[in-house]
Coordinates of C-alpha atoms in Angstrom, one line a residue:
Chain A
M1 CA 20.6 -24.7 -12.2
S2 CA 19.9 -26.3 -8.8
L3 CA 17.0 -25.2 -6.7
V4 CA 19.2 -23.6 -4.1
E5 CA 21.1 -21.7 -6.8
R6 CA 17.9 -20.6 -8.3
V7 CA 16.5 -19.3 -5.0
R8 CA 19.9 -17.6 -4.3
R9 CA 19.8 -15.9 -7.7
S10 CA 16.1 -14.9 -7.5
R11 CA 15.6 -11.3 -8.1
V12 CA 13.3 -11.0 -5.1
W13 CA 16.4 -10.6 -2.9
P14 CA 17.7 -7.3 -4.3
M15 CA 14.1 -6.0 -4.1
L16 CA 13.8 -7.1 -0.4
W17 CA 17.2 -5.6 0.4
K18 CA 16.3 -2.3 -1.1
E19 CA 12.8 -2.2 0.5
F20 CA 14.2 -2.8 4.0
I21 CA 16.8 -0.1 3.6
Q22 CA 14.1 2.3 2.4
M23 CA 11.8 1.4 5.2
K24 CA 14.6 1.8 7.8
R25 CA 15.3 5.3 6.4
D26 CA 11.7 6.4 6.4
R27 CA 11.5 7.1 10.1
L28 CA 8.2 9.0 10.0
T29 CA 6.3 6.2 8.3
L30 CA 7.9 3.7 10.6
A31 CA 6.9 5.7 13.7
L32 CA 3.3 6.0 12.3
I33 CA 3.1 2.3 11.7
V34 CA 3.8 1.5 15.3
G35 CA 2.3 4.7 16.7
I36 CA -1.1 4.6 15.0
P37 CA -2.3 1.4 16.8
A38 CA -1.1 2.8 20.1
L39 CA -2.7 6.1 19.5
Q40 CA -6.0 4.7 18.2
L41 CA -6.3 2.4 21.1
V42 CA -5.5 5.1 23.6
L43 CA -8.1 7.5 22.1
F44 CA -10.5 4.6 21.9
G45 CA -9.8 3.9 25.6
Y46 CA -10.6 7.4 26.6
A47 CA -13.8 7.3 24.8
V48 CA -14.8 4.2 26.6
Q49 CA -13.7 5.4 30.0
T50 CA -15.6 8.7 29.8
D51 CA -18.6 6.8 28.6
V52 CA -18.7 4.1 31.2
R53 CA -18.6 6.3 34.2
H54 CA -21.2 8.9 35.3
Q55 CA -23.8 8.1 32.8
P56 CA -26.7 10.6 33.1
T57 CA -29.6 8.7 34.5
I58 CA -33.3 9.6 35.1
V59 CA -35.5 8.0 37.6
L60 CA -39.2 7.0 37.3
D61 CA -40.1 6.1 40.9
E62 CA -43.7 4.9 41.0
S63 CA -43.3 3.4 44.4
R64 CA -42.1 6.5 46.3
T65 CA -41.2 4.5 49.4
S66 CA -38.1 4.2 51.6
E67 CA -37.1 1.0 49.7
S68 CA -37.3 2.6 46.3
R69 CA -35.4 5.7 47.5
A70 CA -32.7 3.3 48.9
L71 CA -32.3 1.6 45.5
V72 CA -32.1 5.0 43.8
S73 CA -29.4 6.2 46.1
T74 CA -27.4 2.9 45.7
V75 CA -27.6 3.2 42.0
G76 CA -26.7 6.9 42.1
N77 CA -23.7 6.2 44.3
S78 CA -22.3 3.4 42.1
G79 CA -20.2 5.7 40.1
T80 CA -21.6 4.3 36.8
F81 CA -24.8 6.3 37.0
D82 CA -25.5 9.9 37.9
V83 CA -29.1 10.6 38.7
V84 CA -29.9 13.8 36.8
G85 CA -33.6 14.0 37.4
H86 CA -36.9 12.4 38.2
V87 CA -39.7 11.9 35.7
H88 CA -43.4 10.9 36.0
S89 CA -44.2 8.8 33.0
R90 CA -42.8 6.2 30.7
A91 CA -43.3 8.5 27.8
E92 CA -40.9 11.0 29.4
V93 CA -38.4 8.2 29.9
R94 CA -38.4 7.4 26.2
S95 CA -38.2 11.0 25.1
L96 CA -35.3 11.9 27.4
I97 CA -33.3 8.8 26.3
E98 CA -34.1 9.5 22.7
D99 CA -33.0 13.0 22.7
G100 CA -29.8 12.1 24.5
T101 CA -30.5 13.8 27.9
A102 CA -30.2 10.5 29.6
K103 CA -28.3 7.4 28.8
A104 CA -30.1 5.2 31.3
A105 CA -33.3 5.2 33.3
L106 CA -34.2 3.4 36.5
V107 CA -37.9 2.4 36.6
I108 CA -39.4 1.3 39.9
P109 CA -43.0 0.0 39.7
P110 CA -45.7 0.9 42.3
G111 CA -45.7 -2.4 44.2
F112 CA -41.9 -2.4 44.8
M113 CA -41.9 -1.9 48.6
S114 CA -44.9 -4.2 49.3
D115 CA -43.3 -7.0 47.3
I116 CA -40.2 -6.8 49.5
K117 CA -42.3 -6.6 52.7
R118 CA -44.3 -9.7 51.7
G119 CA -41.1 -11.7 50.9
H120 CA -41.6 -11.7 47.2
T121 CA -38.9 -10.7 44.7
A122 CA -39.3 -7.0 43.9
E123 CA -38.7 -6.1 40.3
A124 CA -37.2 -2.9 39.0
Q125 CA -35.9 -2.0 35.5
M126 CA -32.7 -0.4 34.4
I127 CA -33.2 0.8 30.9
V128 CA -30.0 1.4 29.1
N129 CA -29.4 3.0 25.7
A130 CA -27.4 0.3 24.1
A131 CA -27.0 2.0 20.8
D132 CA -23.5 2.7 21.9
P133 CA -22.3 -0.8 22.8
Q134 CA -19.4 0.2 25.0
S135 CA -21.4 2.3 27.4
A136 CA -24.2 -0.2 27.4
A137 CA -21.9 -3.0 28.5
A138 CA -20.5 -0.8 31.3
A139 CA -24.0 0.2 32.3
M140 CA -25.2 -3.3 32.5
S141 CA -22.4 -4.4 34.8
G142 CA -22.9 -1.2 36.8
A143 CA -26.5 -2.1 37.3
Q144 CA -25.7 -5.6 38.3
L145 CA -23.2 -4.3 40.9
A146 CA -25.7 -1.8 42.4
A147 CA -28.4 -4.4 42.5
G148 CA -26.0 -6.8 44.2
A149 CA -25.1 -4.3 46.8
R150 CA -28.7 -3.5 47.6
T151 CA -29.6 -7.2 47.7
Q152 CA -26.8 -7.8 50.2
A153 CA -28.1 -5.0 52.4
L154 CA -31.7 -6.3 52.3
L155 CA -30.6 -9.9 53.1
G156 CA -28.5 -8.7 56.0
A157 CA -31.4 -6.7 57.4
A158 CA -34.0 -9.5 57.0
G159 CA -31.8 -12.3 58.3
R160 CA -32.7 -15.6 56.7
N161 CA -34.8 -15.1 53.6
R162 CA -36.1 -17.7 51.2
V163 CA -36.2 -15.6 48.1
V164 CA -33.9 -13.1 46.4
P165 CA -35.5 -9.8 47.5
L166 CA -34.5 -7.7 44.5
D167 CA -34.3 -8.3 40.8
L168 CA -33.0 -5.3 38.8
R169 CA -33.7 -6.2 35.2
V170 CA -31.5 -4.6 32.6
R171 CA -33.4 -3.6 29.4
P172 CA -30.9 -2.7 26.7
W173 CA -32.8 -0.6 24.2
Y174 CA -31.8 -0.1 20.6
N175 CA -29.2 -2.9 20.6
P176 CA -30.4 -6.1 22.0
A177 CA -27.2 -7.9 21.0
Q178 CA -25.4 -6.3 23.9
R179 CA -21.8 -5.8 22.6
S180 CA -19.2 -5.2 25.2
A181 CA -15.9 -3.4 25.0
V182 CA -13.8 -6.5 24.8
F183 CA -15.9 -7.5 21.9
I184 CA -14.9 -4.2 20.1
V185 CA -11.2 -4.2 20.8
P186 CA -10.3 -7.2 18.7
G187 CA -12.3 -5.5 15.9
V188 CA -10.2 -2.4 16.2
I189 CA -7.1 -4.6 15.7
G190 CA -8.5 -6.1 12.6
I191 CA -9.7 -2.7 11.2
L192 CA -6.2 -1.2 11.8
L193 CA -4.4 -4.0 10.1
T194 CA -6.8 -3.9 7.1
L195 CA -6.3 -0.1 6.7
T196 CA -2.5 -0.1 7.0
M197 CA -1.8 -3.1 5.0
T198 CA -4.1 -2.0 2.1
L199 CA -2.9 1.5 2.2
I200 CA 0.9 1.0 2.3
T201 CA 0.8 -1.8 -0.3
S202 CA -1.4 0.1 -2.7
T203 CA 0.7 3.2 -2.6
A204 CA 4.1 1.4 -2.7
I205 CA 4.2 0.4 -6.3
V206 CA 2.4 3.5 -7.5
R207 CA 5.0 5.6 -5.7
E208 CA 7.8 4.0 -7.8
R209 CA 5.7 4.7 -10.9
E210 CA 5.4 8.4 -9.9
R211 CA 9.1 8.8 -9.1
G212 CA 10.1 7.2 -12.4
T213 CA 11.9 4.3 -10.8
L214 CA 9.3 1.8 -11.9
E215 CA 10.1 2.6 -15.6
Q216 CA 13.8 1.9 -14.7
L217 CA 12.8 -1.4 -13.0
I218 CA 10.7 -2.5 -15.9
V219 CA 13.6 -2.4 -18.4
T220 CA 15.7 -4.6 -16.1
P221 CA 15.3 -8.4 -16.3
I222 CA 13.5 -8.6 -13.0
D223 CA 10.4 -10.8 -13.3
K224 CA 7.1 -9.4 -12.2
T225 CA 6.6 -12.0 -9.4
S226 CA 9.9 -10.9 -7.8
L227 CA 9.0 -7.3 -8.2
M228 CA 5.5 -7.7 -6.7
L229 CA 6.6 -10.0 -3.9
G230 CA 9.7 -8.0 -3.1
K231 CA 7.5 -4.9 -2.6
T232 CA 5.0 -6.9 -0.5
I233 CA 6.9 -9.2 1.8
P234 CA 8.5 -6.4 3.9
F235 CA 5.0 -5.3 4.9
I236 CA 4.3 -8.7 6.5
V237 CA 6.9 -7.6 9.1
V238 CA 5.0 -4.3 9.4
G239 CA 1.7 -6.1 9.9
Y240 CA 3.1 -8.3 12.7
A241 CA 4.7 -5.3 14.4
Q242 CA 1.3 -3.4 14.3
M243 CA -0.7 -6.4 15.5
T244 CA 1.7 -6.8 18.4
T245 CA 1.5 -3.2 19.4
A246 CA -2.3 -3.2 19.2
L247 CA -2.5 -6.4 21.3
F248 CA -0.1 -4.9 23.9
F249 CA -2.1 -1.7 24.2
G250 CA -5.3 -3.6 24.2
K251 CA -4.1 -5.6 27.1
V252 CA -2.7 -2.6 29.0
I253 CA -5.6 -0.2 28.5
F254 CA -8.6 -2.6 28.3
D255 CA -7.4 -5.6 30.1
L256 CA -8.2 -7.4 26.8
P257 CA -8.4 -11.1 27.7
I258 CA -6.0 -13.3 25.8
R259 CA -7.5 -16.7 26.6
G260 CA -6.4 -18.7 23.6
S261 CA -3.0 -19.5 22.2
I262 CA -1.2 -16.4 21.0
L263 CA 0.9 -18.6 18.7
L264 CA -2.2 -19.8 17.0
L265 CA -3.3 -16.3 16.5
Y266 CA 0.0 -15.2 14.9
V267 CA 0.0 -18.2 12.6
A268 CA -3.6 -17.5 11.5
A269 CA -2.7 -13.8 11.1
I270 CA -0.3 -14.5 8.2
A271 CA -3.2 -15.5 6.0
F272 CA -5.1 -12.4 6.9
I273 CA -2.1 -10.1 6.4
L274 CA -1.3 -11.6 3.0
A275 CA -5.0 -11.3 2.0
S276 CA -4.9 -7.6 3.0
L277 CA -1.6 -7.1 1.1
G278 CA -3.3 -8.8 -1.9
V279 CA -6.1 -6.2 -1.8
G280 CA -3.5 -3.4 -1.7
L281 CA -1.6 -5.0 -4.6
L282 CA -4.8 -5.3 -6.6
I283 CA -5.6 -1.7 -6.0
S284 CA -2.1 -0.7 -7.1
T285 CA -2.7 -2.4 -10.5
L286 CA -5.9 -0.4 -10.9
V287 CA -4.7 3.1 -10.3
R288 CA -2.0 5.5 -11.7
T289 CA -1.3 7.9 -8.8
Q290 CA -0.8 7.6 -5.0
A291 CA -3.8 9.8 -4.4
Q292 CA -6.1 7.4 -6.3
A293 CA -4.6 4.5 -4.4
M294 CA -5.4 6.2 -1.1
Q295 CA -9.0 7.0 -2.2
L296 CA -9.6 3.4 -3.2
S297 CA -8.1 2.1 0.0
F298 CA -10.3 4.2 2.1
F299 CA -13.3 3.3 0.0
F300 CA -12.5 -0.4 0.6
M301 CA -12.6 0.4 4.4
L302 CA -16.3 1.2 4.2
P303 CA -17.7 -2.3 3.7
N304 CA -15.1 -3.5 6.2
I305 CA -16.4 -1.3 8.9
L306 CA -20.0 -1.8 8.1
L307 CA -20.3 -5.4 6.9
S308 CA -17.6 -7.4 8.5
G309 CA -19.3 -7.8 11.9
Y310 CA -16.9 -5.2 13.4
V311 CA -19.7 -3.2 15.0
F312 CA -23.0 -4.5 13.6
P313 CA -23.8 -8.2 14.0
R314 CA -23.8 -9.9 10.6
E315 CA -26.7 -12.2 11.5
A316 CA -29.0 -9.1 11.7
M317 CA -28.1 -8.0 8.2
P318 CA -30.1 -8.5 5.0
E319 CA -28.8 -11.4 3.0
P320 CA -27.1 -9.5 0.2
A321 CA -25.1 -7.5 2.8
Q322 CA -24.0 -10.8 4.4
W323 CA -22.8 -12.1 1.0
V324 CA -20.7 -8.9 0.5
G325 CA -19.3 -9.5 4.0
L326 CA -18.2 -13.0 3.0
A327 CA -15.9 -11.5 0.4
L328 CA -14.0 -9.5 3.0
P329 CA -10.9 -11.0 4.6
L330 CA -11.7 -9.0 7.8
T331 CA -15.0 -11.0 8.3
Y332 CA -13.0 -14.2 8.8
F333 CA -10.2 -12.7 10.8
L334 CA -12.6 -11.0 13.2
K335 CA -14.0 -14.5 14.0
V336 CA -10.5 -15.8 14.5
L337 CA -9.5 -12.8 16.7
R338 CA -12.6 -13.0 18.9
R339 CA -12.7 -16.8 19.2
V340 CA -9.0 -17.1 20.1
L341 CA -8.8 -14.0 22.3
L342 CA -12.1 -14.0 24.0
M343 CA -13.3 -17.6 23.9
G344 CA -9.9 -19.3 24.0
V345 CA -10.7 -21.8 21.3
G346 CA -8.1 -24.1 19.7
V347 CA -7.3 -24.6 16.0
E348 CA -10.3 -26.9 15.5
H349 CA -12.6 -23.9 15.7
I350 CA -10.8 -21.5 13.5
W351 CA -9.2 -23.7 10.7
R352 CA -12.1 -23.0 8.4
E353 CA -11.5 -19.3 8.6
G354 CA -7.8 -19.7 8.2
V355 CA -8.1 -21.8 5.1
T356 CA -10.7 -19.4 3.6
L357 CA -8.3 -16.5 4.2
A358 CA -5.4 -18.4 2.6
V359 CA -7.5 -19.1 -0.5
I360 CA -8.5 -15.4 -0.7
A361 CA -4.9 -14.3 -0.2
N362 CA -3.7 -16.7 -3.0
A363 CA -6.4 -15.6 -5.4
L364 CA -5.7 -11.9 -4.8
L365 CA -1.9 -12.2 -5.2
F366 CA -2.3 -14.3 -8.3
V367 CA -4.7 -11.9 -9.9
S368 CA -2.6 -8.9 -9.0
I369 CA 0.6 -10.4 -10.4
K370 CA -1.3 -11.5 -13.5
R371 CA -2.7 -8.0 -14.0
F372 CA 0.6 -6.2 -13.5
S373 CA 2.1 -5.5 -16.9
K374 CA 5.8 -4.9 -17.4
T375 CA 5.0 -2.0 -19.8
I376 CA 4.1 1.6 -19.1
D377 CA 1.1 1.8 -21.5
Chain B
M1 CA 26.2 -10.0 -35.7
T2 CA 26.8 -6.6 -37.1
V3 CA 23.3 -5.2 -36.6
A4 CA 22.4 -4.1 -33.1
V5 CA 19.0 -2.7 -33.6
E6 CA 16.7 -3.1 -36.6
T7 CA 13.1 -1.9 -37.0
A8 CA 10.7 -2.6 -39.8
R9 CA 7.5 -0.6 -40.4
L10 CA 7.4 0.1 -36.7
R11 CA 4.3 2.0 -35.6
K12 CA 2.8 3.1 -32.4
T13 CA -0.5 4.9 -31.9
F14 CA -2.1 6.3 -28.7
G15 CA -5.8 6.4 -29.6
A16 CA -6.0 8.7 -32.6
L17 CA -2.5 10.0 -32.2
V18 CA 0.1 8.4 -34.4
A19 CA 3.4 8.7 -32.4
V20 CA 5.7 6.7 -34.6
D21 CA 4.8 5.5 -38.1
A22 CA 6.5 3.2 -40.7
L23 CA 9.9 3.5 -39.1
D24 CA 12.7 1.6 -40.8
L25 CA 16.0 1.9 -39.0
T26 CA 19.2 -0.1 -38.8
I27 CA 21.8 0.6 -36.1
R28 CA 25.1 -1.1 -36.5
R29 CA 27.0 -2.7 -33.7
G30 CA 29.4 -0.4 -31.9
E31 CA 27.8 2.7 -33.4
V32 CA 27.0 5.9 -31.5
F33 CA 23.6 6.7 -33.1
G34 CA 21.7 9.9 -32.5
L35 CA 18.0 10.3 -32.7
L36 CA 17.0 13.9 -33.3
G37 CA 13.7 15.7 -33.7
P38 CA 11.5 18.3 -32.1
N39 CA 9.4 17.6 -29.1
G40 CA 6.6 15.1 -30.0
S41 CA 8.5 13.7 -33.0
G42 CA 8.5 10.2 -31.6
K43 CA 12.0 9.8 -30.2
T44 CA 11.0 8.7 -26.7
T45 CA 8.3 6.4 -28.0
T46 CA 10.8 4.7 -30.3
I47 CA 13.3 4.1 -27.5
R48 CA 10.5 2.9 -25.2
M49 CA 9.4 0.4 -27.8
L50 CA 12.9 -0.9 -28.3
C51 CA 13.4 -1.3 -24.5
G52 CA 10.1 -3.2 -24.1
L53 CA 8.4 -0.4 -22.1
L54 CA 5.8 0.0 -24.8
E55 CA 4.3 -2.5 -27.1
P56 CA 4.4 -1.6 -30.8
T57 CA 1.0 -1.3 -32.4
S58 CA 2.3 -2.9 -35.6
G59 CA 5.6 -3.5 -37.4
S60 CA 8.5 -5.3 -35.8
A61 CA 11.9 -4.6 -34.2
T62 CA 14.8 -6.6 -33.1
V63 CA 17.3 -5.6 -30.4
A64 CA 20.5 -7.6 -30.0
G65 CA 19.0 -10.2 -32.3
F66 CA 15.8 -10.7 -30.3
D67 CA 12.3 -9.7 -31.3
V68 CA 10.8 -6.9 -29.0
A69 CA 7.3 -8.4 -29.0
R70 CA 8.3 -12.1 -28.5
E71 CA 11.4 -12.1 -26.3
P72 CA 11.5 -8.9 -24.3
E73 CA 13.2 -10.6 -21.3
K74 CA 16.1 -11.7 -23.4
I75 CA 16.5 -8.1 -24.6
R76 CA 16.3 -6.7 -21.1
E77 CA 19.4 -8.7 -20.0
R78 CA 21.4 -7.2 -22.8
I79 CA 20.5 -3.6 -22.7
G80 CA 21.0 -0.6 -20.4
Y81 CA 18.5 2.2 -20.3
M82 CA 18.7 5.7 -18.9
S83 CA 16.0 8.3 -19.1
Q84 CA 15.9 12.0 -18.2
R85 CA 14.1 11.0 -15.0
F86 CA 17.3 9.1 -14.0
G87 CA 15.4 6.3 -12.1
L88 CA 17.4 6.5 -8.9
Y89 CA 16.2 5.8 -5.4
D90 CA 16.7 9.1 -3.5
D91 CA 16.7 7.3 -0.1
L92 CA 19.5 4.9 -1.1
T93 CA 23.2 5.9 -1.2
V94 CA 25.2 5.9 -4.4
L95 CA 26.7 2.5 -3.7
E96 CA 23.3 1.1 -2.7
N97 CA 21.7 2.2 -5.9
L98 CA 24.5 0.7 -7.9
R99 CA 24.4 -2.5 -5.9
F100 CA 20.7 -2.8 -6.3
Y101 CA 20.7 -2.5 -10.1
A102 CA 23.8 -4.7 -10.4
T103 CA 22.0 -7.5 -8.4
V104 CA 18.8 -7.1 -10.4
Y105 CA 20.9 -7.5 -13.5
G106 CA 22.2 -10.8 -12.1
L107 CA 25.6 -9.9 -10.7
H108 CA 26.4 -11.7 -7.4
G109 CA 29.0 -12.2 -4.7
A110 CA 32.7 -11.5 -5.4
D111 CA 32.0 -10.8 -9.1
R112 CA 29.7 -8.0 -8.1
A113 CA 32.0 -6.5 -5.5
T114 CA 35.0 -6.3 -7.9
R115 CA 32.9 -5.1 -10.7
L116 CA 31.2 -2.3 -8.7
A117 CA 34.6 -1.2 -7.2
A118 CA 36.1 -0.9 -10.7
H119 CA 32.9 0.7 -12.1
M120 CA 32.7 3.3 -9.4
G121 CA 36.4 4.2 -10.1
E122 CA 35.8 4.5 -13.9
M123 CA 32.7 6.7 -13.4
G124 CA 34.4 8.8 -10.7
L125 CA 31.7 7.9 -8.1
A126 CA 33.9 6.4 -5.4
V127 CA 34.2 9.7 -3.6
R128 CA 30.4 9.9 -3.3
A129 CA 29.8 6.2 -2.4
T130 CA 28.0 6.8 0.9
Q131 CA 26.0 9.9 -0.1
L132 CA 22.2 9.6 -0.5
A133 CA 21.3 9.9 -4.1
G134 CA 18.6 12.4 -3.3
T135 CA 21.2 14.9 -2.1
L136 CA 23.3 14.7 -5.3
S137 CA 23.4 17.6 -7.8
G138 CA 22.0 17.1 -11.3
G139 CA 25.4 16.3 -12.8
W140 CA 26.2 13.7 -10.2
K141 CA 22.7 12.1 -10.5
Q142 CA 23.2 11.8 -14.2
R143 CA 26.6 10.2 -13.7
L144 CA 25.2 7.7 -11.2
S145 CA 22.2 7.0 -13.5
L146 CA 24.6 6.1 -16.3
A147 CA 26.7 3.9 -13.9
C148 CA 23.5 2.1 -12.8
A149 CA 22.6 1.5 -16.5
T150 CA 26.0 0.1 -17.4
A151 CA 27.3 -1.9 -14.4
H152 CA 26.2 -5.1 -16.1
R153 CA 28.1 -4.2 -19.3
P154 CA 25.1 -4.1 -21.6
A155 CA 25.7 -4.7 -25.3
I156 CA 23.3 -1.8 -26.2
L157 CA 22.7 1.3 -24.3
F158 CA 19.6 3.5 -24.7
L159 CA 19.9 7.1 -23.6
D160 CA 16.7 9.2 -23.6
E161 CA 17.7 12.9 -23.3
P162 CA 20.3 11.9 -20.7
T163 CA 21.8 15.4 -20.5
A164 CA 18.6 17.4 -20.1
G165 CA 19.0 20.1 -17.4
V166 CA 22.7 19.5 -16.7
D167 CA 25.5 22.0 -16.9
P168 CA 28.0 22.1 -19.9
A169 CA 30.9 20.7 -17.9
A170 CA 28.9 17.8 -16.7
R171 CA 27.7 17.2 -20.3
R172 CA 31.2 17.1 -21.6
A173 CA 32.2 14.6 -18.9
F174 CA 29.2 12.6 -19.7
W175 CA 30.1 12.4 -23.4
D176 CA 33.6 11.4 -22.5
S177 CA 32.1 8.4 -20.7
I178 CA 29.9 7.6 -23.7
Y179 CA 33.0 7.4 -25.9
V180 CA 34.8 5.1 -23.4
L181 CA 31.7 2.8 -23.5
A182 CA 31.6 3.0 -27.3
G183 CA 35.3 2.3 -27.5
S184 CA 34.7 -1.0 -25.6
G185 CA 32.1 -2.1 -28.1
T186 CA 28.9 -0.9 -26.6
T187 CA 26.2 0.3 -29.2
I188 CA 24.7 3.5 -28.1
L189 CA 21.3 5.0 -29.2
V190 CA 20.9 8.5 -27.8
T191 CA 18.2 11.2 -28.2
T192 CA 19.1 14.8 -27.7
H193 CA 18.1 18.4 -28.2
Y194 CA 21.7 19.7 -28.2
M195 CA 23.4 20.3 -31.5
D196 CA 26.9 19.9 -30.2
E197 CA 25.9 16.5 -28.9
A198 CA 24.4 15.6 -32.3
E199 CA 27.7 16.5 -33.9
R200 CA 29.4 13.9 -31.7
C201 CA 27.3 11.0 -33.0
Q202 CA 28.5 8.8 -35.8
R203 CA 25.2 8.7 -37.5
L204 CA 21.9 10.6 -37.0
A205 CA 18.3 10.0 -37.7
F206 CA 15.9 12.9 -37.9
L207 CA 12.3 12.2 -36.9
S208 CA 9.4 14.6 -37.5
R209 CA 5.9 13.8 -36.4
G210 CA 6.6 10.1 -36.1
H211 CA 8.3 9.8 -39.5
L212 CA 11.9 9.3 -40.4
I213 CA 12.8 12.2 -42.7
G214 CA 16.6 12.2 -42.7
L215 CA 19.4 9.8 -42.1
G216 CA 23.2 10.1 -42.4
T217 CA 26.4 11.4 -40.8
P218 CA 26.4 14.8 -39.1
A219 CA 28.2 16.0 -42.2
E220 CA 25.7 14.6 -44.6
I221 CA 22.5 15.7 -42.9
P222 CA 22.5 19.5 -43.5
A223 CA 23.1 19.0 -47.3
Q224 CA 20.0 16.7 -47.5
F225 CA 17.9 19.5 -46.3
G226 CA 19.7 22.3 -48.2
Q227 CA 20.9 23.9 -44.9
A228 CA 24.3 24.9 -43.6
T229 CA 24.2 23.3 -40.2
I230 CA 22.3 20.7 -38.2
E231 CA 20.8 23.4 -36.1
A232 CA 19.4 25.1 -39.1
V233 CA 17.8 21.8 -40.2
F234 CA 16.3 21.5 -36.7
V235 CA 14.9 25.0 -36.7
E236 CA 13.5 24.5 -40.2
L237 CA 11.8 21.2 -39.1
Q238 CA 10.3 22.8 -36.0
R239 CA 8.9 25.6 -38.2
R240 CA 7.4 23.1 -40.6
D241 CA 5.8 21.2 -37.7
E242 CA 4.3 24.3 -36.2
G243 CA 3.0 25.3 -39.6
A244 CA 1.4 21.9 -40.0
A245 CA -0.2 22.2 -36.5
A246 CA -1.6 25.7 -37.1

């Protein structure tokens, strides 16, 4: 038999044909697959937007002068910060931020006004609770803007001036890494893809087992590679649809920068999608029911959320946690997403991650097909 | 080849449970062979081993001349299998279900189109071609399931309680189809709980707790057990089983 004939007669085709028909008829799932990224990103967007504006702010004004009051009012009018009270000591600042009363604190030292009068750079501090990376990023840019506005005013009043009159230093507490919203959005895309790909693949084969159609398929001459690939390949399309939706909403809601080549991102994504599908397939060979498949898929999400670098920087983790992270496809894909989207790098800076993902994908698919047994024992 | 299925000392255990033990069975080509026995007697396990769904613990079996342990794929191309669960895709139409299984069994192109058209006619399914399988009644599902299992003209057909939960008219129609298939040379191995269906088989094997305890034509079987009818044999066996369990 020629190769063309062999490909034409492959039993993966009837599987694919059937899967696409079933997918087309399952309107609810289809809607969820496209709707979930949109919904997630919109919800996420609201969370960010309520956080970034009107952050409760306390003031420790040790200068008590017209200059310090002017700075307080500029900061208070910036829209990012709402001054909710004045305190009299650093201890109070710490306790109010720690109990959540305030998200930020403006600290103006005693010599503030005299520094400006003598033509020195007057220093003040904007302390920001950076435990929540999104609000921290917004707070920092808000502080910069307020300081900039005040500096302009001072420079205008003083005419020519040799030094910058005001230095508002931002002190991010609790999270010195200073993650910003644009840093998180690519992560949301990666997390979403991981969850959906793993979940739908792991339940797909088990569903046939529960409905009794797997038994019927096993007695046919279909080879297990065709069976497994036929069940998996349609989800590649789903993965791309989901990634596209997420990128679209990321762009619209967050103004997510897309600095690199989108084509490069889509090419690299195939390795990640296949690796995630491989995880799903592997799960499906380990469980007997859809409920078990779901539980295992969600369990798999935990290390992805915690150890992939999605929220917490991997460099700050203890070594064993870093090793676990190295086994997760998302760890590599996050680097690809952030580098291509935010840094705009070319293939030379992401090929290592791409190759690693391809190797992981191959290994997972191979092991899953190997493990799958055409018996019902 | 005059032998379609042959087993020798076939045995299957699940942990401590012995489901089938020391089973020697020969089914001739073209025969309609009935496998009878109370629940848990090993009928389904036997069929599943013959179809390659379960691996025998020991002993051997050949189907269509191929060994079940060594050449299961060769066997799969030559058999049809239908279980009481029907194995249909609820969200595919009648025609799509048929087309899917026909293609998986290797039918392609014009061959497949003519074969499916003829097959749907024979099975009386043409009127339901575009209906979703999930919306069919039990009798129609059963008919479609049989059609899916036979579109590729298997040499041997395995039917595991194919008429469970179906009304008498549908059962009668089903058996008419079975005889048409047998008439064209298909060997049929069927398990059943219905005595009227047992009477329609050419030969019967009685299983009890994994063992073959009776073999013969529907006329011979009652005499072997000193009973008047097959039903009486069945009831007697069930009573013995329950006695052993208690």
